[in-house]
Coordinates of C-alpha atoms in Angstrom, one line a residue:
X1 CA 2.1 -28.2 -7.2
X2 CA 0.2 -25.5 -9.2
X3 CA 0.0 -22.3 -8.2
X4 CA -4.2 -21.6 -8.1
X5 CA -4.5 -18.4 -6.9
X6 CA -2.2 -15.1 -6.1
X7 CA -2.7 -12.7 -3.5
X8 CA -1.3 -8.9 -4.2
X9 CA -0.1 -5.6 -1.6
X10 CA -1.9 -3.3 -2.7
X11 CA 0.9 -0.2 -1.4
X12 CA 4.7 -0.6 -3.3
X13 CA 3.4 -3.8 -5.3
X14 CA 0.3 -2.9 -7.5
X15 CA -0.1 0.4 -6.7
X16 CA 2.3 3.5 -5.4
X17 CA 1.5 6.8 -3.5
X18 CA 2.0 10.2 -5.2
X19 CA 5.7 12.1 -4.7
X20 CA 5.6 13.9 -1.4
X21 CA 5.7 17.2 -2.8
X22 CA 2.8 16.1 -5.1
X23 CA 0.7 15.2 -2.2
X24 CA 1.8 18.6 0.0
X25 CA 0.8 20.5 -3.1
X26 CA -2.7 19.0 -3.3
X27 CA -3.5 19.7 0.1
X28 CA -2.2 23.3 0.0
X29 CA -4.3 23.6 -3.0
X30 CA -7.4 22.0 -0.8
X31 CA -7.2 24.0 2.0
X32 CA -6.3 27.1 -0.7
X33 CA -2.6 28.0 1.1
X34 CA -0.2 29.5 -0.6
X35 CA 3.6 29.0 0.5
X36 CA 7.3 31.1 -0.9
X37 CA 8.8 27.8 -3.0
X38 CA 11.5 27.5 -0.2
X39 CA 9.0 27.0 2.5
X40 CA 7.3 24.2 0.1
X41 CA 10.5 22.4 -0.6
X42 CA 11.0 22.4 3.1
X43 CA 7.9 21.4 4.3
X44 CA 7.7 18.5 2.0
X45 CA 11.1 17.4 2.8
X46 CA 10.5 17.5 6.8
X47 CA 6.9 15.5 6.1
X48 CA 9.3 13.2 4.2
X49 CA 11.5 12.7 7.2
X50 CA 8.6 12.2 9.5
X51 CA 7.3 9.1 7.2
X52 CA 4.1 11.2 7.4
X53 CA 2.6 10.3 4.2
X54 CA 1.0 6.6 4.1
X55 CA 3.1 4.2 1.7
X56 CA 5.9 6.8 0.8
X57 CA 8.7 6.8 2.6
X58 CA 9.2 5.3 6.0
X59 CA 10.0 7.7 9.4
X60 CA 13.7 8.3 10.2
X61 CA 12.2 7.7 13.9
X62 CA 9.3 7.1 15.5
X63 CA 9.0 9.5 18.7
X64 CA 8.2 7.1 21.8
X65 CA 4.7 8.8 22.6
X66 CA 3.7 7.6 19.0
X67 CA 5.7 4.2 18.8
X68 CA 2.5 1.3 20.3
X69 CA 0.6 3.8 17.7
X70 CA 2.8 3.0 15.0
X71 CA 3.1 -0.3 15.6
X72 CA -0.4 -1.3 15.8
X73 CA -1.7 1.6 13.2
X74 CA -2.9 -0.8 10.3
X75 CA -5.6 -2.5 12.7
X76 CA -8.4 0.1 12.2
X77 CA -9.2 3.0 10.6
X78 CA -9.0 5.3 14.1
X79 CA -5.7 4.2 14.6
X80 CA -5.0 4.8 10.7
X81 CA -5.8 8.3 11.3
X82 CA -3.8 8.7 14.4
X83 CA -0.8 7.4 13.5
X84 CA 0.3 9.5 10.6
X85 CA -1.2 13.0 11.6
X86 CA 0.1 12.3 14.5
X87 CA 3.6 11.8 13.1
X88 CA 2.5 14.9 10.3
X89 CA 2.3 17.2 13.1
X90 CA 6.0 16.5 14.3
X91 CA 5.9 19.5 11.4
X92 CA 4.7 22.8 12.1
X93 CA 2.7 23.6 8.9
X94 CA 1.4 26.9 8.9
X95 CA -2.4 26.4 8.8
X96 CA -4.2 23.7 11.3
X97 CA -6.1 22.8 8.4
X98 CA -3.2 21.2 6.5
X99 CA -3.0 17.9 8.8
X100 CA -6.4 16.6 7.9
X101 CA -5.7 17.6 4.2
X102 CA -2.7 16.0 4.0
X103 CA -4.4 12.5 5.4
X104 CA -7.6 13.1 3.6
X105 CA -5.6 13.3 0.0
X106 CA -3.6 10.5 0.5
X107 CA -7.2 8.0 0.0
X108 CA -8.0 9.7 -2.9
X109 CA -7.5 7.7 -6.3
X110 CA -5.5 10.3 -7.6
X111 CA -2.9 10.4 -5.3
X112 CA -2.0 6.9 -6.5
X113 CA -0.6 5.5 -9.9
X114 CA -0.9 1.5 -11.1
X115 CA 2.6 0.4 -11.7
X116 CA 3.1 0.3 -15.6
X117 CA 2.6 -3.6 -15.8
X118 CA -0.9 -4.4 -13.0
X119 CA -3.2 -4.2 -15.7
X120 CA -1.3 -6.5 -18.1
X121 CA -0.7 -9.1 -15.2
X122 CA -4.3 -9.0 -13.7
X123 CA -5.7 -9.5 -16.8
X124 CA -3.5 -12.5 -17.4
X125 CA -4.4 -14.1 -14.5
X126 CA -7.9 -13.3 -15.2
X127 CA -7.3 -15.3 -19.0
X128 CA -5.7 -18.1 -17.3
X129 CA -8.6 -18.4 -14.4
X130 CA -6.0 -17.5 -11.4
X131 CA -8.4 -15.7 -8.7
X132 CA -6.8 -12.5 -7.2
X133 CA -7.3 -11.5 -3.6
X134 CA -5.5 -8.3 -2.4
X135 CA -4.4 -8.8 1.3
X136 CA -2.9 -5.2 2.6
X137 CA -2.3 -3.4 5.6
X138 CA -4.4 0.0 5.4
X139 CA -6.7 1.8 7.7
X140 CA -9.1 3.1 4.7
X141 CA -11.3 1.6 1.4
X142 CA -8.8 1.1 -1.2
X143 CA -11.3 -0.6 -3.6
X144 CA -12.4 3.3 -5.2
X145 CA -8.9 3.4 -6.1
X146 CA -9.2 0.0 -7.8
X147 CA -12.6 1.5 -9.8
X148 CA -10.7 4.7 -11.0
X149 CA -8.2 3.2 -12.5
X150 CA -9.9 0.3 -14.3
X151 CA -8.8 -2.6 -11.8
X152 CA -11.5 -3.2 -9.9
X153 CA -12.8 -5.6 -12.4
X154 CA -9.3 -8.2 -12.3
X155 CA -9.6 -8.3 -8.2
X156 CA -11.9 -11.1 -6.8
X157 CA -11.6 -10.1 -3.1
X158 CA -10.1 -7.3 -1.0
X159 CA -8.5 -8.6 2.4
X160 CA -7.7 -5.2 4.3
X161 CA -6.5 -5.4 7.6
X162 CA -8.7 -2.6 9.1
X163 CA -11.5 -4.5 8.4
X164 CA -10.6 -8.0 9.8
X165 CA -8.6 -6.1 13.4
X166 CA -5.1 -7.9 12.3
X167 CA -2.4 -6.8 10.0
X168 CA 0.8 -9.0 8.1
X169 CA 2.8 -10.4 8.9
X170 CA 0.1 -11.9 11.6
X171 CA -1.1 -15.6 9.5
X172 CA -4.7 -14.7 9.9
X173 CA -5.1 -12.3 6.9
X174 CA -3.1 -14.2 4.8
X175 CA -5.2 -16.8 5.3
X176 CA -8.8 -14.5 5.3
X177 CA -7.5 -13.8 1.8
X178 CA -6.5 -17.8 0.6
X179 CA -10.1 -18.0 1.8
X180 CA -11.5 -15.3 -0.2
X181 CA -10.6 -16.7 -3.2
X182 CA -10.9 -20.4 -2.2
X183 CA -7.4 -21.4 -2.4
X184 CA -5.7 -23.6 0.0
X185 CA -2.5 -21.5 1.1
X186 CA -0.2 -24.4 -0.4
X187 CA -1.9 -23.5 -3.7
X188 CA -1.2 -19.6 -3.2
X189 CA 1.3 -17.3 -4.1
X190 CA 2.1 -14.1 -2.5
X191 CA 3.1 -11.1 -4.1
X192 CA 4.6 -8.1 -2.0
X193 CA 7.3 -5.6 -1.6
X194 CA 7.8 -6.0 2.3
X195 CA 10.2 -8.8 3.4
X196 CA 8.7 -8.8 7.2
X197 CA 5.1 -8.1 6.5
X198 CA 4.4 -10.1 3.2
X199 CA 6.4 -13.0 3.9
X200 CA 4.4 -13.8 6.9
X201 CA 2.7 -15.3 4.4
X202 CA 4.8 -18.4 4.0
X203 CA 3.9 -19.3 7.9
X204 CA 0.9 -20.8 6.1
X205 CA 2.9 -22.8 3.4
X206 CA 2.0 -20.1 0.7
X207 CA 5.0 -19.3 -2.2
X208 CA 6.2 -15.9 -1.5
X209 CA 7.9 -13.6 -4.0
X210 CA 8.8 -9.9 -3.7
X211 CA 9.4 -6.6 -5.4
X212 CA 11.1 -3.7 -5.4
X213 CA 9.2 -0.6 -3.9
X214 CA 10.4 1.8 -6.1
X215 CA 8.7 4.3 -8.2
X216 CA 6.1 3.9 -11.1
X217 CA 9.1 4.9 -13.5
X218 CA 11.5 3.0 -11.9
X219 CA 10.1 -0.1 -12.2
X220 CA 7.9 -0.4 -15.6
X221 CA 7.9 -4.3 -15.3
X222 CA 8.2 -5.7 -12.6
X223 CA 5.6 -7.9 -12.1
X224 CA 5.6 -9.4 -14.8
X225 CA 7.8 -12.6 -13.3
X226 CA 4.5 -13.5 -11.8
X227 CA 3.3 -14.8 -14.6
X228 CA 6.3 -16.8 -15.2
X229 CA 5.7 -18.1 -12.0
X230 CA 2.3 -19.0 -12.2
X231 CA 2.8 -21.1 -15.7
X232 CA 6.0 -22.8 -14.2
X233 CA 3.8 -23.8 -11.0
X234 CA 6.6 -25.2 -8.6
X235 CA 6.5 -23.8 -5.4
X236 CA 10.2 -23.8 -5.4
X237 CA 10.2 -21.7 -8.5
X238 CA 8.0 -19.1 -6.5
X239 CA 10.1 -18.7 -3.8
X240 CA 12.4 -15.0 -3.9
X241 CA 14.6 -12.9 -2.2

């Protein structure tokens, strides 16, 4: 069967999140603090540790006061919030301030960077009339970031799990976003870089194929078996580890 339609992640597949010390540095710079280097390399390696900055690096533990939190922090934007300032302040940063800086730079279209090869994919799907629906688990509007960096045109529907209460692997936004593009899921590839969460996605019968989360540099081109995928069209084909 042909594959009619592909749904993205947005976090580690199209898109990924500034370097931690990138992200520490901008909020310093917000809330106009100024650290010794040594206390900067330190602070951004603890935040690091604590998983405290959204699609970077995940926690080396999740304390038990903030694990139901975790666990269920993609399903709204309060939650969102909670869940990594809450983890952020298992760091003592020197100014107050710094916790809702550090959350408020991480939705900003600059903290995040396309992947060498999204624009060269979308647009090929575009060409070849393959709607796009991006299906992620966030607790904020990623679609400005789409807009600043000259994607938001190649993206037929956003499915974000804040805004529909359920987040992947649960069946229910993969199929909001099969829907969103009118695609039955046996028509649909899926596109992510998370095993558990975007391979929920074949509960529904959809093709599944993953890549690596790795960083911008790291990984200039991969994506680009997508389109291979797409013009073979056998669901088998579509299937990866």
């Amino acid at each position: 069967m042909m594959i009619k339609g592909v749904l993205f992640d947005f976090s580690g597949t199209l898109f990924r999140i500034e370097s931690a010390r990138a992200w520490l540095r901008a909020a310093l710079d917000a809330s106009g603090t100024v650290l010794p280097e040594d206390q900067f390399a330190r602070y951004a390696d603890e935040l690091t540790d604590a998983g405290a900055l959204p699609g970077g690096a995940a926690p080396r533990s999740v304390p038990p006061e903030l694990a139901e939190l975790w666990a269920s922090r993609d399903r709204s934007q309060e939650l969102h919030r909670a869940a990594y300032t809450g983890l952020a302040r298992r760091v003592t940063l020197p100014d107050p301030q710094l916790y809702t800086c550090l959350y408020d730079r991480h939705m900003t279209p600059a903290a995040w960077h396309p992947y060498p090869d999204a624009h060269t994919v979308l647009s090929a799907l575009r060409e070849r009339g393959v709607p796009v629906a991006v299906v992620s688990n966030i607790g904020w509007d990623l679609r400005p970031v789409f807009r600043a960096h000259g994607l938001d045109g190649l993206v037929d529907a956003h499915v974000l799990s804040y805004e529909h209460g359920v987040q992947k692997p649960d069946p229910r936004l993969f199929r909001a976003g099969c829907e969103a593009i009118g695609r039955e899921p046996g028509d649909v590839l899926m596109v992510g870089d998370d095993r558990r969460a975007d391979g929920g996605a074949s509960a529904l019968g959809c093709a599944v194929h993953f890549v690596d989360h790795l960083t911008v540099d790291e990984r200039p081109a991969g994506l680009l078996p997508v389109l291979d995928l797409v013009d073979g069209g056998q669901h088998g084909a579509a299937l990866s580890g």
